[in-house]
Tab-separated table of C-alpha atoms and ligand atoms in Angstrom:
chain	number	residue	atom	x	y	z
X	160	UNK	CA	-2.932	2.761	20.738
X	161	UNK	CA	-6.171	2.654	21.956
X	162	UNK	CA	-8.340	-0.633	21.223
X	163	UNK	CA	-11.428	1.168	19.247
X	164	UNK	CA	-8.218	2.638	17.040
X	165	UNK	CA	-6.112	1.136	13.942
X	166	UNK	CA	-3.263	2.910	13.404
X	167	UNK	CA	-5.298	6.153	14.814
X	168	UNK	CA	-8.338	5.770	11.976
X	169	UNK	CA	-10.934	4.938	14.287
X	170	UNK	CA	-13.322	2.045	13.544
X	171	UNK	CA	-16.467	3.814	13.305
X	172	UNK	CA	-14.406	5.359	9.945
X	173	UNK	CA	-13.283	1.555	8.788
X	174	UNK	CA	-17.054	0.998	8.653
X	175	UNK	CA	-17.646	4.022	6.670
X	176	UNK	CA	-14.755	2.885	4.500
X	177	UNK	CA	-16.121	-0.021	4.004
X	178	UNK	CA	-19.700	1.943	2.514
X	179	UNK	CA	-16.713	3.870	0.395
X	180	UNK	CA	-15.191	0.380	-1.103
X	181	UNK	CA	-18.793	-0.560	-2.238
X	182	UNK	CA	-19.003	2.633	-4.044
X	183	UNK	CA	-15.652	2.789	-5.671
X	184	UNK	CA	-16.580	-0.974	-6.467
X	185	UNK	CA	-19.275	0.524	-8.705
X	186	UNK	CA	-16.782	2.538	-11.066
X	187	UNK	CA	-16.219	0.833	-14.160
X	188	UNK	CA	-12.605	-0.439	-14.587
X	189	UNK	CA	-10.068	0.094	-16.377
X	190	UNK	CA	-8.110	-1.884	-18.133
X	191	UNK	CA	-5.089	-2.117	-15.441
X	192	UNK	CA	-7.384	-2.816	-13.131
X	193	UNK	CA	-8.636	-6.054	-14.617
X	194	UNK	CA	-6.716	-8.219	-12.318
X	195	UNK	CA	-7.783	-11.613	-11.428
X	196	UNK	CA	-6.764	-13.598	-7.662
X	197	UNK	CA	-4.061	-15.927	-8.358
X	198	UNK	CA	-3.030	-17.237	-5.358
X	199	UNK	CA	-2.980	-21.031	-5.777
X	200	UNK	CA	0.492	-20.817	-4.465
X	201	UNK	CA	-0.012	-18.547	-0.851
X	202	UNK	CA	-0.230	-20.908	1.972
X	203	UNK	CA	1.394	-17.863	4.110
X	204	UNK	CA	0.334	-14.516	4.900
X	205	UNK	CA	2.281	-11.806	4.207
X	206	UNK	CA	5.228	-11.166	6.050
X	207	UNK	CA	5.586	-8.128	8.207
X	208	UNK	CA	8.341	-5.479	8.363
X	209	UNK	CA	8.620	-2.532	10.329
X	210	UNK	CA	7.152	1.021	10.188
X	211	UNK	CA	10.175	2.808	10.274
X	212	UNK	CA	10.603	6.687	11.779
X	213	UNK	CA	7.910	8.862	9.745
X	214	UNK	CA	4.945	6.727	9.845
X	215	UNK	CA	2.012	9.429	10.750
X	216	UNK	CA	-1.263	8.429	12.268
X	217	UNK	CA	-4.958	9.991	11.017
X	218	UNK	CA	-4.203	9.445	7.551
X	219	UNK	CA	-6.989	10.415	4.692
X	220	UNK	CA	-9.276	8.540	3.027
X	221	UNK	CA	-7.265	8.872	-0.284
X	222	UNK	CA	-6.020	6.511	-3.733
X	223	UNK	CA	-4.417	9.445	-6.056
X	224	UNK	CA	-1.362	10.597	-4.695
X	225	UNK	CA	-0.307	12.173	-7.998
X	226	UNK	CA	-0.899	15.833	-7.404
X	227	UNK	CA	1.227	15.366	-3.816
X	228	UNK	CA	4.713	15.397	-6.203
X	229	UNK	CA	6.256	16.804	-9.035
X	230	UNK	CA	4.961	15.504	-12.475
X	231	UNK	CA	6.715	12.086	-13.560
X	232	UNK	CA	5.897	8.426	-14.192
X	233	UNK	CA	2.672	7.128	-12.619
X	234	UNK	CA	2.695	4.106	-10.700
X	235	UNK	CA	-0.486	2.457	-9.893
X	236	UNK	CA	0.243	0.697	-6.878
X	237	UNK	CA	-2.670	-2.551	-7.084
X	238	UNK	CA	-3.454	-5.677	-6.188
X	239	UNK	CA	-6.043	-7.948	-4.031
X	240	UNK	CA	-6.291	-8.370	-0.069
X	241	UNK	CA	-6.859	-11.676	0.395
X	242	UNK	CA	-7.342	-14.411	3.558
X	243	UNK	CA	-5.250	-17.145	4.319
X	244	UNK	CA	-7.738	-19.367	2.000
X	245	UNK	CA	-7.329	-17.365	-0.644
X	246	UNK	CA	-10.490	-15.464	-0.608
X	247	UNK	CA	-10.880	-11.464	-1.421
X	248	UNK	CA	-11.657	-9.722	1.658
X	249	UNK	CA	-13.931	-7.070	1.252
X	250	UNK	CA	-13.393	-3.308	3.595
X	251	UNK	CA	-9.891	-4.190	4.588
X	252	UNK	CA	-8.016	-0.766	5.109
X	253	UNK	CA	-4.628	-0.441	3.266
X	254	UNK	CA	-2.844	2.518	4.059
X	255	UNK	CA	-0.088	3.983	2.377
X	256	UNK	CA	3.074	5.835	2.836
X	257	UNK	CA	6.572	6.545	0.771
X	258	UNK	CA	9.233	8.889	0.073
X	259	UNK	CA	8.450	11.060	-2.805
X	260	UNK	CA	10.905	11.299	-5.850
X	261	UNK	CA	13.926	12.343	-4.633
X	262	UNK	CA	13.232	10.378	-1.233
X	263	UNK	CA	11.920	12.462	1.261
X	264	UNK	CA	8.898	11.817	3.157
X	265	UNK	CA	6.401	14.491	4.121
X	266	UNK	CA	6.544	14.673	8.118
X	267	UNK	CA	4.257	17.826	8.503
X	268	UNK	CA	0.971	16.563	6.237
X	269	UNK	CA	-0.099	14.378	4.175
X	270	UNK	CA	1.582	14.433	0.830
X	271	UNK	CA	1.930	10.481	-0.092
X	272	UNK	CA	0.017	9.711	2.474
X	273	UNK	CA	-3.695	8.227	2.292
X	274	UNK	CA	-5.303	4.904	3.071
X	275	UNK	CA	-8.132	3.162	0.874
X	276	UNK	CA	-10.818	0.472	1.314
X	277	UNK	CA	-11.034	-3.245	-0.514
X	278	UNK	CA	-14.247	-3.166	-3.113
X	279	UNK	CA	-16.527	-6.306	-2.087
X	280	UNK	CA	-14.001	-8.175	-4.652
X	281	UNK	CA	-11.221	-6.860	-2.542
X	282	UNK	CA	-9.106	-5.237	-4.724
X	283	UNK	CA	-7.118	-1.842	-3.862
X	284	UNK	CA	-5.741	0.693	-6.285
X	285	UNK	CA	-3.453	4.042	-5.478
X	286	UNK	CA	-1.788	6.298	-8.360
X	287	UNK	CA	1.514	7.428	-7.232
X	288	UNK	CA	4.885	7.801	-7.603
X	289	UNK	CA	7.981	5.625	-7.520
X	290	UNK	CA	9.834	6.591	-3.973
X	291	UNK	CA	12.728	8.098	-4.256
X	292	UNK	CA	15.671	5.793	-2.044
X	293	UNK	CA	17.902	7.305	0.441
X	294	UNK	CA	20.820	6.337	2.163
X	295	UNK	CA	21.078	2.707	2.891
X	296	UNK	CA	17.642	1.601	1.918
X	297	UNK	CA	16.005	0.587	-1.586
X	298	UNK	CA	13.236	2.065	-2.990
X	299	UNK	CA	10.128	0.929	-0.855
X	300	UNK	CA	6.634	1.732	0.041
X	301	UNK	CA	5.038	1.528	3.865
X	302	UNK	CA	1.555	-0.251	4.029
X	303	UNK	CA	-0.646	-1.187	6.905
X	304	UNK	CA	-3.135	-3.323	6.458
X	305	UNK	CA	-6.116	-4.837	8.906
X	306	UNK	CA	-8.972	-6.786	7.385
X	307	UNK	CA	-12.427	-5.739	9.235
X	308	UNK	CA	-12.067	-8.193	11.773
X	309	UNK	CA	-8.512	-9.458	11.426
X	310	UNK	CA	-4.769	-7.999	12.856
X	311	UNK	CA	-2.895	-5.158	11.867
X	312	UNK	CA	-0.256	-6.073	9.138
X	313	UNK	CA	2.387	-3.507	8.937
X	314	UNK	CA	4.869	-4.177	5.912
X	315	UNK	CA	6.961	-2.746	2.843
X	316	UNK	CA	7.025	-3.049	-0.629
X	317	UNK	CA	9.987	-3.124	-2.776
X	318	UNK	CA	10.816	-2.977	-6.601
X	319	UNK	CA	12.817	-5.936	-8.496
X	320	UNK	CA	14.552	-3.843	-10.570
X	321	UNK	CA	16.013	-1.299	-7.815
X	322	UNK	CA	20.081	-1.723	-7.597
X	323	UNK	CA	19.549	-0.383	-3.930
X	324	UNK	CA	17.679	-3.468	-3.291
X	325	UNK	CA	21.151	-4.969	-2.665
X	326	UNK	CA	22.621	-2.977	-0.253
X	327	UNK	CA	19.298	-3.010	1.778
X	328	UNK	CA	19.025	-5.771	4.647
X	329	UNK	CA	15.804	-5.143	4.989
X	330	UNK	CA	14.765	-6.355	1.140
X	331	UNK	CA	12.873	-9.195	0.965
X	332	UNK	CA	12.281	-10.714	-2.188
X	333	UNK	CA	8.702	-11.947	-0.610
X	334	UNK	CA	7.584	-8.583	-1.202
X	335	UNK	CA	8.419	-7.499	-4.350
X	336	UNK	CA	5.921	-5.901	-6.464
X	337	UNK	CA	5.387	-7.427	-10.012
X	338	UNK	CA	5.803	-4.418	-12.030
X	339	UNK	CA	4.599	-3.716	-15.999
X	340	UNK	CA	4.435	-1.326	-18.250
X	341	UNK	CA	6.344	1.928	-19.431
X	342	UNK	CA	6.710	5.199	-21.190
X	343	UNK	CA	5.066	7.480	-17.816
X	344	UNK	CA	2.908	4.753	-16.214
X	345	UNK	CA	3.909	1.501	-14.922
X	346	UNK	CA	1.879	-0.715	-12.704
X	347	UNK	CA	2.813	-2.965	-9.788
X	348	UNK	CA	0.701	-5.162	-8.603
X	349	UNK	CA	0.672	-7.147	-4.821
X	350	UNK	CA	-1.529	-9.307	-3.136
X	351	UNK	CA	-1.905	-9.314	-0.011
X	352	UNK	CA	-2.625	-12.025	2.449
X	353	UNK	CA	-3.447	-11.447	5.659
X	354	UNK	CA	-5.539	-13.167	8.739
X	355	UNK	CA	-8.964	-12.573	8.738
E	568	LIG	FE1	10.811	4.362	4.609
């Protein structure tokens, strides 16, 4: 990978991201958006896990994943990016990739696939799916994520109340998302916390 690069999105796009963060920033939220830092606890950054075999490079600029799957339950996939002190970190890239329902990932576009920007408070906010799980691994979502100045974090997400989470030696209870709500739309929320 060349140096100008992240994970093939090229930087002169993470500053133009960064323009697009400011402008989502400007919506008006909703009300499971309304999330608040709490990281009084986070002396360590989030730990890293691999990309596994279908990562694809050149992903688009995109939050809403529903129309890439067959109508079901909504997740909103949320949270913060945050430094090692705790603070919000503003046009950090977090990009996105899972299995779709019945856990198979798209290896030819870019269904469930799509990367977004932190708003200047630096939250980050996908509608998707719940990932389908496949033979010996839970449930789990693949993020990268790279403050403006900072490393590339490349890590997974996993759901608490996934049986396949036991049977999975890659779960780690570090990143489980902190899931709410029911009846067609949950949310689950996760901070991240990476160097800046
Ligand atoms: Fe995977």
């Amino acid at each position: 990978m060349r140096d100008d690069q992240v994970w093939g999105i090229h930087r002169r796009h993470l500053l133009a991201g960064a323009g697009a963060g400011l402008t989502l920033a400007a919506l008006p939220l909703r009300a499971d958006t309304a999330l608040t830092p709490a990281c009084g606890d986070r002396a360590a950054v989030t730990a890293s896990q691999g990309e596994g075999p279908y990562f694809t490079p050149d992903s688009p600029l995109k939050g809403d994943f529903t129309g890439d799957t067959a109508p079901g339950e909504v997740l909103v996939l949320q949270g913060f990016v945050l430094d090692a002190s705790c603070r919000p970190v503003a046009g950090a890239v977090v990009g996105l990739w899972h299995a779709d329902r019945r856990g198979r990932y798209d290896n030819s576009g870019f269904s469930l696939r799509g990367h977004q920007y932190t708003d200047e408070a630096g939250r980050y906010r996908f509608e998707t799916c719940t990932p389908g799980d496949y033979p010996g691994r839970a449930r789990h979502y693949h993020v990268k994520v790279r403050a403006p100045k900072g490393p590339l974090l490349t890590t997974q997400l996993y759901f608490p109340d996934d049986p396949g989470r036991l049977r999975d030696f890659g779960y780690k209870p570090a990143l489980e998302l902190a899931l709410d709500g029911g009846n067609g739309r949950r949310t689950g929320r996760f901070d991240f916390v990476v160097r800046g």
